[in-house]
């Protein structure tokens, strides 16, 4: 089967064009989006995400500030920082880089970020809003995966979609976003018996687990769309027996691309679109903050 490679970098470029247009309109009115990234500890993968986010922000003209904290920082120090950022009108968005040290309560810290500044869409209020069909500030990776599935041209209404992985920030929100679009969704996880029975009958398979090679070509219905969210570093032997580190997804690309109708590569698939969604959320957050400010001014005048 001839597969169509879904080019995440190109899809991200198109999203960012729109982001830039809306950003220019905000800047002209004196609204200057400013993101603050909180980095706790020294995770190497996080450093890479932060660099990518900063580079993309610089490209479109969004101010991106990083604040680094030692892994011994206390929870009350982090919460106090977030409270100060919530109250600072110059800061329009806050990002909490994961992972954070185990000594800190991730959920508590995530929920301390004011929902209107939660550009990652990870706050319980923003995730909960998806149930009501409001996903303007939804979790970026979930929005990215659904955007890429839509980009195939497949009609989501009635589409049989199997979501593998049910994390709070990726799998569960994706299932809700798809239900909102009237897809028929099966959510698979550790407790699922015979994963391949589910994946083989799906028109689309979305995978977010963190296990390289979990989904192989024989688990996919011919012509189905495959969206691979997984990011895994694996060691492979390169030329002259030298061991190299490579980034792969959860899907065995070699076998899956022979069966799939559409497939996302890793890297270059969901990753760049996730960053584009983060910037889109950043602009959405400022548009909302501006609207609320204008409503307050109107009320004061009346
Ligand atoms: P997570 O919180 O660890 O969730 C993994 C999910 O996979 C859990 O729901 C787990 O179920 C399920 N699972 C584990 N083993 C399974 C199996 N054998 N069959 C079916 N389901 C299984 O991870 P996450 O944050 O969702 O991230 C998942 C992957 O996506 C990671 O590789 C991560 O690096 C990547 N990611 C990529 C992006 C991006 O922008 N591209 C963004 C976020 C995450 P149980 O809880 O029942 O064990």
Coordinates of C-alpha atoms and ligand atoms in Angstrom, one line a residue:
X1 CA 0.0 0.0 0.0
X2 CA 1.2 3.5 -0.9
X3 CA 1.3 5.5 2.3
X4 CA 1.0 9.3 2.6
X5 CA 3.6 10.7 5.0
X6 CA 2.0 13.4 7.2
X7 CA 4.6 16.2 7.2
X8 CA 4.3 17.7 10.7
X9 CA 6.8 20.5 10.0
X10 CA 4.8 21.7 7.0
X11 CA 1.5 21.6 9.0
X12 CA 3.2 23.5 11.8
X13 CA 4.4 26.2 9.3
X14 CA 0.8 26.8 8.2
X15 CA -0.5 27.1 11.8
X16 CA 2.3 29.5 12.6
X17 CA 1.4 31.7 9.6
X18 CA -2.0 32.2 11.1
X19 CA -0.5 32.7 14.6
X20 CA 1.8 35.4 13.2
X21 CA -1.1 37.3 11.6
X22 CA -3.1 37.3 14.9
X23 CA 0.0 38.2 16.8
X24 CA 0.7 41.3 14.6
X25 CA -2.9 42.5 15.3
X26 CA -2.4 42.2 19.1
X27 CA 1.0 43.9 19.0
X28 CA -0.4 46.8 17.0
X29 CA -3.0 47.3 19.8
X30 CA -0.2 47.3 22.5
X31 CA -0.7 43.7 23.7
X32 CA 2.7 42.0 24.0
X33 CA 2.5 38.2 24.6
X34 CA 5.1 37.1 27.1
X35 CA 5.7 33.4 28.0
X36 CA 7.6 32.4 31.1
X37 CA 8.9 28.8 31.2
X38 CA 9.6 27.3 34.6
X39 CA 12.4 24.7 34.4
X40 CA 13.0 22.7 37.5
X41 CA 16.1 20.4 37.7
X42 CA 18.3 19.5 34.8
X43 CA 16.6 17.1 32.5
X44 CA 18.3 17.0 29.1
X45 CA 15.2 16.3 27.1
X46 CA 13.6 19.3 28.7
X47 CA 16.5 21.5 27.6
X48 CA 15.8 20.4 24.1
X49 CA 12.0 21.3 24.3
X50 CA 12.9 24.6 25.8
X51 CA 15.3 25.5 23.0
X52 CA 12.7 24.5 20.4
X53 CA 10.0 26.5 22.1
X54 CA 12.3 29.6 22.4
X55 CA 13.5 29.3 18.8
X56 CA 9.9 29.2 17.5
X57 CA 8.8 32.0 19.7
X58 CA 11.7 34.2 18.6
X59 CA 10.8 33.4 15.0
X60 CA 7.2 34.7 15.3
X61 CA 8.0 37.5 17.8
X62 CA 6.7 36.2 21.1
X63 CA 8.8 37.1 24.2
X64 CA 10.0 33.8 25.8
X65 CA 11.7 33.9 29.2
X66 CA 13.2 30.9 31.0
X67 CA 13.5 30.6 34.8
X68 CA 15.7 27.8 36.0
X69 CA 15.4 26.3 39.5
X70 CA 17.5 23.8 41.3
X71 CA 15.9 20.4 41.9
X72 CA 16.0 21.1 45.6
X73 CA 13.5 24.0 45.2
X74 CA 10.6 23.7 47.7
X75 CA 7.0 23.4 46.6
X76 CA 6.0 26.6 48.5
X77 CA 8.8 28.5 46.5
X78 CA 7.4 27.2 43.2
X79 CA 3.8 28.1 44.2
X80 CA 4.9 31.6 45.3
X81 CA 6.6 32.1 42.0
X82 CA 3.5 31.0 40.1
X83 CA 1.3 33.3 42.2
X84 CA 3.5 36.2 41.4
X85 CA 3.4 35.4 37.7
X86 CA -0.4 35.0 37.8
X87 CA -0.6 38.5 39.2
X88 CA 1.8 40.1 36.8
X89 CA -0.1 41.6 33.9
X90 CA 3.0 41.6 31.7
X91 CA 3.1 37.8 31.8
X92 CA 0.5 36.4 29.5
X93 CA 1.4 32.7 29.6
X94 CA 3.2 30.2 32.0
X95 CA 4.7 26.9 31.0
X96 CA 5.8 24.3 33.6
X97 CA 8.4 22.0 32.0
X98 CA 8.0 18.3 32.8
X99 CA 9.4 16.2 34.4
X100 CA 9.6 17.9 37.7
X101 CA 11.4 16.4 40.8
X102 CA 9.3 13.7 42.6
X103 CA 9.5 15.9 45.8
X104 CA 7.0 18.3 44.1
X105 CA 3.3 17.6 43.6
X106 CA 2.9 18.0 39.8
X107 CA -0.9 18.3 39.9
X108 CA -0.9 20.9 42.6
X109 CA 1.7 23.0 40.8
X110 CA -0.1 22.7 37.5
X111 CA -3.4 23.7 38.9
X112 CA -1.8 26.8 40.6
X113 CA -1.3 28.3 37.2
X114 CA -4.2 30.6 36.4
X115 CA -6.4 28.9 33.7
X116 CA -6.2 32.1 31.6
X117 CA -2.4 31.9 31.5
X118 CA -2.2 28.1 31.2
X119 CA -1.0 28.0 27.6
X120 CA -0.2 24.3 27.8
X121 CA -3.8 23.5 28.5
X122 CA -2.9 21.2 31.4
X123 CA -4.8 22.9 34.2
X124 CA -7.8 20.9 35.5
X125 CA -10.2 23.7 34.4
X126 CA -8.9 23.8 30.8
X127 CA -8.9 20.0 30.5
X128 CA -12.3 19.8 32.1
X129 CA -13.7 22.4 29.6
X130 CA -13.1 19.9 26.8
X131 CA -16.0 17.9 28.2
X132 CA -18.2 20.9 27.4
X133 CA -16.8 21.3 23.9
X134 CA -14.5 24.2 24.8
X135 CA -11.0 23.4 23.7
X136 CA -9.6 26.8 22.8
X137 CA -6.9 26.3 25.5
X138 CA -6.7 22.5 25.2
X139 CA -3.6 20.4 25.8
X140 CA -1.2 21.1 22.9
X141 CA -0.2 17.5 22.1
X142 CA -3.9 16.4 22.0
X143 CA -4.8 19.3 19.8
X144 CA -1.9 18.5 17.5
X145 CA -2.8 14.8 17.1
X146 CA -6.4 15.6 16.2
X147 CA -5.3 18.4 13.9
X148 CA -3.0 15.9 12.0
X149 CA -5.8 13.3 11.8
X150 CA -8.1 15.9 10.4
X151 CA -5.4 16.9 7.9
X152 CA -5.8 13.5 6.2
X153 CA -9.2 14.7 4.9
X154 CA -10.9 11.7 6.7
X155 CA -14.3 12.6 8.0
X156 CA -14.2 12.3 11.8
X157 CA -17.9 11.7 12.1
X158 CA -18.4 8.0 12.5
X159 CA -14.7 7.3 12.1
X160 CA -13.5 4.3 14.2
X161 CA -10.5 5.6 16.1
X162 CA -8.4 3.6 18.6
X163 CA -6.5 5.7 21.1
X164 CA -3.7 3.7 22.7
X165 CA -2.6 5.3 26.0
X166 CA -4.9 7.0 28.5
X167 CA -2.8 9.6 30.2
X168 CA -4.5 12.7 31.6
X169 CA -2.5 15.1 29.4
X170 CA -2.6 13.1 26.1
X171 CA -4.8 10.0 25.7
X172 CA -7.9 11.0 27.6
X173 CA -8.2 14.6 26.2
X174 CA -7.7 13.2 22.6
X175 CA -10.6 10.7 23.2
X176 CA -12.8 13.6 24.4
X177 CA -11.9 15.8 21.4
X178 CA -12.7 13.0 19.0
X179 CA -16.0 12.2 20.7
X180 CA -16.8 15.9 20.3
X181 CA -16.2 15.5 16.6
X182 CA -18.6 12.4 16.6
X183 CA -15.9 9.8 16.1
X184 CA -16.4 6.4 17.6
X185 CA -13.5 6.1 20.1
X186 CA -12.0 3.1 21.8
X187 CA -9.5 4.0 24.5
X188 CA -6.9 1.3 25.1
X189 CA -4.4 1.1 28.0
X190 CA -2.5 -1.4 30.2
X191 CA -5.7 -3.2 31.1
X192 CA -6.7 -3.8 27.4
X193 CA -6.7 -7.5 26.4
X194 CA -5.6 -8.2 22.9
X195 CA -4.7 -4.7 21.8
X196 CA -4.3 -5.9 18.2
X197 CA -7.9 -6.9 17.9
X198 CA -8.9 -3.3 18.5
X199 CA -6.2 -1.6 16.4
X200 CA -6.8 -3.9 13.4
X201 CA -10.4 -2.8 13.0
X202 CA -9.6 0.9 13.4
X203 CA -9.8 3.5 10.6
X204 CA -7.3 5.5 12.6
X205 CA -4.9 4.5 15.4
X206 CA -3.3 7.2 17.7
X207 CA -0.6 6.0 20.0
X208 CA 0.9 7.8 23.1
X209 CA 2.5 5.2 25.3
X210 CA 6.3 5.6 25.3
X211 CA 7.2 2.1 24.1
X212 CA 9.2 1.8 20.9
X213 CA 7.8 -0.8 18.5
X214 CA 4.5 -1.3 20.4
X215 CA 2.4 -1.0 17.2
X216 CA 3.6 -3.0 14.2
X217 CA 2.3 -3.2 10.6
X218 CA 0.3 -6.4 11.3
X219 CA -1.7 -4.6 13.9
X220 CA -3.0 -2.0 11.4
X221 CA -5.9 -2.2 9.0
X222 CA -4.7 -1.5 5.4
X223 CA -5.3 2.2 4.6
X224 CA -5.8 3.3 8.1
X225 CA -4.3 6.6 9.5
X226 CA -1.6 6.2 12.1
X227 CA -0.7 9.1 14.4
X228 CA 2.4 8.4 16.5
X229 CA 2.8 10.6 19.5
X230 CA 5.5 8.5 21.3
X231 CA 9.0 9.9 21.8
X232 CA 11.6 7.3 22.7
X233 CA 15.4 7.4 22.6
X234 CA 16.8 4.1 21.5
X235 CA 20.4 2.9 20.9
X236 CA 21.1 1.4 17.5
X237 CA 24.4 0.2 16.0
X238 CA 25.5 2.5 13.3
X239 CA 28.3 2.1 10.7
X240 CA 31.4 0.3 12.0
X241 CA 29.5 -1.1 15.0
X242 CA 29.3 2.4 16.6
X243 CA 26.3 2.7 18.9
X244 CA 24.1 5.7 18.2
X245 CA 21.1 7.2 19.9
X246 CA 18.0 7.7 17.8
X247 CA 14.6 9.2 18.5
X248 CA 11.7 6.9 17.5
X249 CA 8.0 6.8 18.2
X250 CA 5.8 4.0 19.5
X251 CA 5.0 2.7 16.0
X252 CA 7.4 0.4 14.1
X253 CA 7.6 2.8 11.1
X254 CA 9.2 0.3 8.7
X255 CA 6.4 -2.2 8.9
X256 CA 3.5 0.2 9.6
X257 CA 4.2 2.5 6.6
X258 CA 3.7 -0.5 4.2
X259 CA 0.1 -0.9 5.5
X260 CA -1.0 2.5 6.6
X261 CA -2.8 5.0 4.3
X262 CA -1.4 7.9 6.2
X263 CA 1.4 7.9 8.9
X264 CA 3.3 10.5 10.9
X265 CA 7.1 10.2 11.2
X266 CA 9.0 10.6 14.5
X267 CA 10.7 13.1 14.6
X268 CA 8.9 15.5 12.3
X269 CA 5.3 14.5 13.0
X270 CA 3.3 15.4 16.1
X271 CA 6.3 17.2 17.8
X272 CA 6.5 20.4 15.6
X273 CA 2.7 20.7 15.5
X274 CA 2.6 20.5 19.4
X275 CA 4.9 23.5 19.5
X276 CA 2.8 25.3 16.9
X277 CA -0.3 24.6 19.1
X278 CA 1.5 26.0 22.1
X279 CA 2.1 29.3 20.2
X280 CA -1.5 29.2 19.1
X281 CA -2.7 28.8 22.7
X282 CA -0.4 31.7 23.6
X283 CA -2.2 34.0 21.2
X284 CA -5.6 32.6 22.3
X285 CA -4.7 33.4 25.9
X286 CA -3.8 37.0 25.1
X287 CA -7.0 37.4 22.9
X288 CA -9.0 36.2 25.9
X289 CA -7.2 38.4 28.4
X290 CA -7.7 41.4 26.1
X291 CA -11.5 40.6 25.8
X292 CA -11.8 40.4 29.6
X293 CA -9.9 43.7 30.0
X294 CA -12.2 45.4 27.5
X295 CA -15.3 44.0 29.2
X296 CA -14.1 45.3 32.6
X297 CA -13.4 48.7 31.2
X298 CA -16.9 48.8 29.7
X299 CA -18.4 47.9 33.0
X300 CA -16.5 50.6 34.8
X301 CA -17.8 53.2 32.3
X302 CA -21.4 52.1 32.7
Ligands
LIG1 P1 2.2 8.4 30.3 O1 1.6 9.3 31.2 O2 3.3 7.5 30.8 O3 1.1 7.5 29.7 C1 1.3 6.3 29.0 C2 0.0 5.6 28.7 O4 0.3 4.4 28.0 C3 -0.7 5.2 30.0 O5 -2.1 5.5 29.8 C4 -0.4 3.6 30.1 O6 -1.5 2.9 30.7 C5 -0.4 3.3 28.6 N1 0.3 2.0 28.4 C6 1.4 1.5 29.0 N2 1.7 0.3 28.4 C7 0.8 0.0 27.5 C8 0.6 -1.1 26.7 N3 1.4 -2.1 26.6 N4 -0.5 -1.0 25.9 C9 -1.4 0.0 25.9 N5 -1.2 1.1 26.7 C10 -0.1 1.1 27.5 O7 2.8 9.1 29.0 P2 2.3 10.4 28.2 O8 2.7 11.6 28.9 O9 0.9 10.2 27.7 O10 3.3 10.2 26.9 C11 3.2 9.1 26.1 C12 4.3 9.2 25.0 O11 4.1 10.4 24.2 C13 5.7 9.3 25.6 O12 6.6 8.7 24.7 C14 6.0 10.8 25.5 O13 7.4 11.1 25.4 C15 5.2 11.2 24.3 N6 4.8 12.6 24.2 C16 5.0 13.2 23.1 C17 4.6 14.6 22.9 C18 4.9 15.3 21.6 O14 4.7 16.5 21.6 N7 5.1 14.6 20.5 C19 4.0 15.2 24.0 C20 3.7 14.5 25.2 C21 4.1 13.2 25.3 P3 -1.5 2.6 32.3 O15 -1.5 4.0 32.9 O16 -2.7 1.8 32.4 O17 -0.2 1.9 32.5

